[in-house]
Amino acid sequence: MWLSNVNCVGVENKLANCGHAGWGVVNCNRDENVKIKCNNGNEGDVRMSSGKLQILHNDEWGRVCSDNFGRIEAQVACQQLGYRNGSVLQTPEATSTQKIWLNILKCNGGESKLIDCSHIDWEQDICSHGNVVGIRCYERQGSYCLYSINTHVKVVVFQTVK
């Protein structure tokens, strides 16, 4: 443990900027560890994790089945992530036991979110974990992007080339 007696007022941009007893000065037991769940997502948000597409449903991230998932569906998912283009990865690795939320998606290309595409009911898991969607997105939209790596948020600034 590194911090104890943490006292934030709400204007700090880092936990380290809050008042505390000092780094490594700990006066609590292991059963007093703080556990938090950060979820600023909304129903139907998508993200990438190790090349696999994930979608948020009922405050839980899950996978998307690759059955009937093609170029148009990849395009909609990538546009939702802030990219201009995307493609389906042909051989995603299957190692997760994470829920598979969506199956048999059918997009027409005009949707702004993947959940706007037609699909069978949530949690109708008729898909094996070997058939989860992997996508590759490219050509970032806008001038910046926000992404997270290992719970650290980074902002990357892109210059538009004309």
CSV table of C-alpha atoms in Angstrom, one decimal:
chain,number,residue,atom,x,y,z
A,1,MET,CA,0.0,0.0,0.0
A,2,TRP,CA,1.2,3.5,-0.8
A,3,LEU,CA,-1.5,5.9,0.4
A,4,SER,CA,-3.7,6.2,3.5
A,5,ASN,CA,-5.8,8.9,5.0
A,6,VAL,CA,-6.5,10.3,1.5
A,7,ASN,CA,-8.6,13.4,1.6
A,8,CYS,CA,-9.7,15.0,-1.7
A,9,VAL,CA,-11.8,18.1,-2.0
A,10,GLY,CA,-12.8,17.5,-5.6
A,11,VAL,CA,-10.7,19.9,-7.6
A,12,GLU,CA,-7.6,17.7,-7.8
A,13,ASN,CA,-6.7,16.2,-11.2
A,14,LYS,CA,-4.7,13.4,-9.7
A,15,LEU,CA,-5.1,11.3,-6.5
A,16,ALA,CA,-1.6,12.2,-5.6
A,17,ASN,CA,-2.6,15.8,-5.3
A,18,CYS,CA,-5.1,15.1,-2.6
A,19,GLY,CA,-4.1,15.3,1.0
A,20,HIS,CA,-2.7,12.1,2.4
A,21,ALA,CA,-0.4,10.8,5.2
A,22,GLY,CA,2.6,10.6,2.8
A,23,TRP,CA,3.8,8.0,0.3
A,24,GLY,CA,4.3,4.7,2.1
A,25,VAL,CA,3.0,6.0,5.4
A,26,VAL,CA,0.2,3.5,5.9
A,27,ASN,CA,-1.9,3.0,9.0
A,28,CYS,CA,-4.5,0.6,7.7
A,29,ASN,CA,-4.9,-3.2,7.2
A,30,ARG,CA,-5.1,-5.1,4.0
A,31,ASP,CA,-8.8,-5.5,4.4
A,32,GLU,CA,-9.2,-1.7,4.2
A,33,ASN,CA,-7.9,-1.6,0.6
A,34,VAL,CA,-10.1,0.7,-1.6
A,35,LYS,CA,-11.7,-0.9,-4.6
A,36,ILE,CA,-13.3,1.3,-7.2
A,37,LYS,CA,-15.1,0.7,-10.5
A,38,CYS,CA,-14.7,3.3,-13.1
A,39,ASN,CA,-17.3,3.3,-15.8
A,40,ASN,CA,-18.1,6.4,-17.7
A,41,GLY,CA,-19.5,4.4,-20.5
A,42,ASN,CA,-23.0,4.4,-21.9
A,43,GLU,CA,-25.1,1.5,-23.1
A,44,GLY,CA,-23.8,0.4,-26.5
A,45,ASP,CA,-20.4,2.1,-26.3
A,46,VAL,CA,-17.7,0.1,-28.0
A,47,ARG,CA,-13.9,-0.3,-27.4
A,48,MET,CA,-11.0,-2.3,-28.6
A,49,SER,CA,-9.1,-4.7,-26.4
A,50,SER,CA,-6.2,-6.6,-27.9
A,51,GLY,CA,-7.7,-6.3,-31.4
A,52,LYS,CA,-11.1,-7.6,-30.2
A,53,LEU,CA,-14.2,-5.5,-30.4
A,54,GLN,CA,-16.1,-5.1,-27.1
A,55,ILE,CA,-19.5,-3.5,-26.4
A,56,LEU,CA,-21.0,-2.3,-23.1
A,57,HIS,CA,-24.4,-3.7,-22.0
A,58,ASN,CA,-25.8,-3.5,-18.5
A,59,ASP,CA,-22.6,-1.9,-17.3
A,60,GLU,CA,-20.5,-4.9,-18.4
A,61,TRP,CA,-18.2,-5.2,-21.3
A,62,GLY,CA,-18.7,-8.2,-23.6
A,63,ARG,CA,-17.7,-9.4,-27.0
A,64,VAL,CA,-19.4,-9.4,-30.4
A,65,CYS,CA,-19.8,-12.6,-32.4
A,66,SER,CA,-18.2,-12.7,-35.8
A,67,ASP,CA,-21.1,-14.5,-37.4
A,68,ASN,CA,-22.5,-12.3,-40.2
A,69,PHE,CA,-20.0,-9.5,-39.1
A,70,GLY,CA,-18.5,-8.0,-42.3
A,71,ARG,CA,-17.0,-4.9,-43.8
A,72,ILE,CA,-20.0,-2.7,-43.2
A,73,GLU,CA,-20.4,-3.7,-39.6
A,74,ALA,CA,-16.6,-3.1,-39.1
A,75,GLN,CA,-17.0,0.3,-40.7
A,76,VAL,CA,-19.9,1.3,-38.3
A,77,ALA,CA,-17.9,0.1,-35.3
A,78,CYS,CA,-14.8,1.9,-36.3
A,79,GLN,CA,-16.7,5.1,-37.1
A,80,GLN,CA,-18.2,4.9,-33.6
A,81,LEU,CA,-14.7,4.7,-32.2
A,82,GLY,CA,-13.8,7.8,-34.1
A,83,TYR,CA,-12.1,6.3,-37.2
A,84,ARG,CA,-12.9,6.8,-40.8
A,85,ASN,CA,-12.3,3.2,-42.0
A,86,GLY,CA,-12.1,-0.3,-40.6
A,87,SER,CA,-11.8,-3.9,-41.6
A,88,VAL,CA,-12.5,-7.3,-40.0
A,89,LEU,CA,-9.5,-9.3,-38.8
A,90,GLN,CA,-9.7,-12.7,-40.3
A,91,THR,CA,-8.2,-14.7,-37.5
A,92,PRO,CA,-8.8,-13.2,-34.0
A,93,GLU,CA,-7.4,-15.4,-31.2
A,94,ALA,CA,-10.0,-16.9,-28.8
A,95,THR,CA,-8.8,-16.7,-25.2
A,96,SER,CA,-11.5,-14.9,-23.3
A,97,THR,CA,-14.4,-16.3,-21.3
A,98,GLN,CA,-16.1,-12.8,-21.5
A,99,LYS,CA,-19.8,-12.8,-22.3
A,100,ILE,CA,-20.7,-12.5,-25.9
A,101,TRP,CA,-23.4,-9.8,-26.1
A,102,LEU,CA,-24.2,-9.4,-29.7
A,103,ASN,CA,-24.8,-12.0,-32.4
A,104,ILE,CA,-25.9,-11.9,-36.1
A,105,LEU,CA,-25.5,-8.1,-36.7
A,106,LYS,CA,-26.7,-6.6,-39.9
A,107,CYS,CA,-25.8,-2.9,-40.6
A,108,ASN,CA,-26.7,-0.9,-43.7
A,109,GLY,CA,-23.8,1.6,-43.2
A,110,GLY,CA,-25.9,4.6,-42.1
A,111,GLU,CA,-25.9,3.8,-38.4
A,112,SER,CA,-23.9,5.9,-36.0
A,113,LYS,CA,-23.6,3.1,-33.4
A,114,LEU,CA,-23.3,-0.6,-33.6
A,115,ILE,CA,-26.4,-1.1,-31.4
A,116,ASP,CA,-28.4,0.7,-34.1
A,117,CYS,CA,-27.8,-2.2,-36.5
A,118,SER,CA,-30.3,-5.0,-36.4
A,119,HIS,CA,-29.2,-8.0,-34.3
A,120,ILE,CA,-30.7,-10.8,-32.3
A,121,ASP,CA,-31.5,-10.2,-28.6
A,122,TRP,CA,-28.8,-9.4,-26.2
A,123,GLU,CA,-27.1,-12.5,-24.5
A,124,GLN,CA,-28.4,-14.9,-27.1
A,125,ASP,CA,-25.0,-16.6,-27.0
A,126,ILE,CA,-25.1,-18.9,-30.0
A,127,CYS,CA,-21.5,-18.1,-30.8
A,128,SER,CA,-18.3,-19.9,-29.6
A,129,HIS,CA,-15.5,-17.8,-28.1
A,130,GLY,CA,-13.5,-18.8,-31.1
A,131,ASN,CA,-15.8,-16.6,-33.3
A,132,VAL,CA,-15.5,-13.2,-31.6
A,133,VAL,CA,-14.9,-10.2,-33.8
A,134,GLY,CA,-11.5,-8.7,-34.3
A,135,ILE,CA,-11.3,-5.4,-36.2
A,136,ARG,CA,-8.7,-3.0,-37.4
A,137,CYS,CA,-9.5,0.7,-37.5
A,138,TYR,CA,-7.6,3.3,-39.3
A,139,GLU,CA,-7.6,7.0,-40.5
A,140,ARG,CA,-8.5,8.8,-37.3
A,141,GLN,CA,-11.3,11.4,-37.5
A,142,GLY,CA,-10.7,14.9,-36.0
A,143,SER,CA,-7.5,16.3,-34.6
A,144,TYR,CA,-7.1,14.3,-31.4
A,145,CYS,CA,-8.1,11.0,-29.8
A,146,LEU,CA,-8.5,9.8,-26.3
A,147,TYR,CA,-7.6,6.3,-25.4
A,148,SER,CA,-6.6,4.3,-22.3
A,149,ILE,CA,-3.8,1.9,-21.7
A,150,ASN,CA,-3.7,0.1,-18.4
A,151,THR,CA,-6.0,2.6,-16.7
A,152,HIS,CA,-3.8,5.6,-17.7
A,153,VAL,CA,-5.6,8.0,-20.0
A,154,LYS,CA,-3.5,9.6,-22.7
A,155,VAL,CA,-4.3,12.3,-25.2
A,156,VAL,CA,-2.6,12.0,-28.6
A,157,VAL,CA,-2.6,15.0,-30.9
A,158,PHE,CA,-2.7,14.5,-34.7
A,159,GLN,CA,-1.9,17.1,-37.3
A,160,THR,CA,-4.1,17.1,-40.4
A,161,VAL,CA,-2.1,16.7,-43.5
A,162,LYS,CA,-3.5,18.5,-46.5
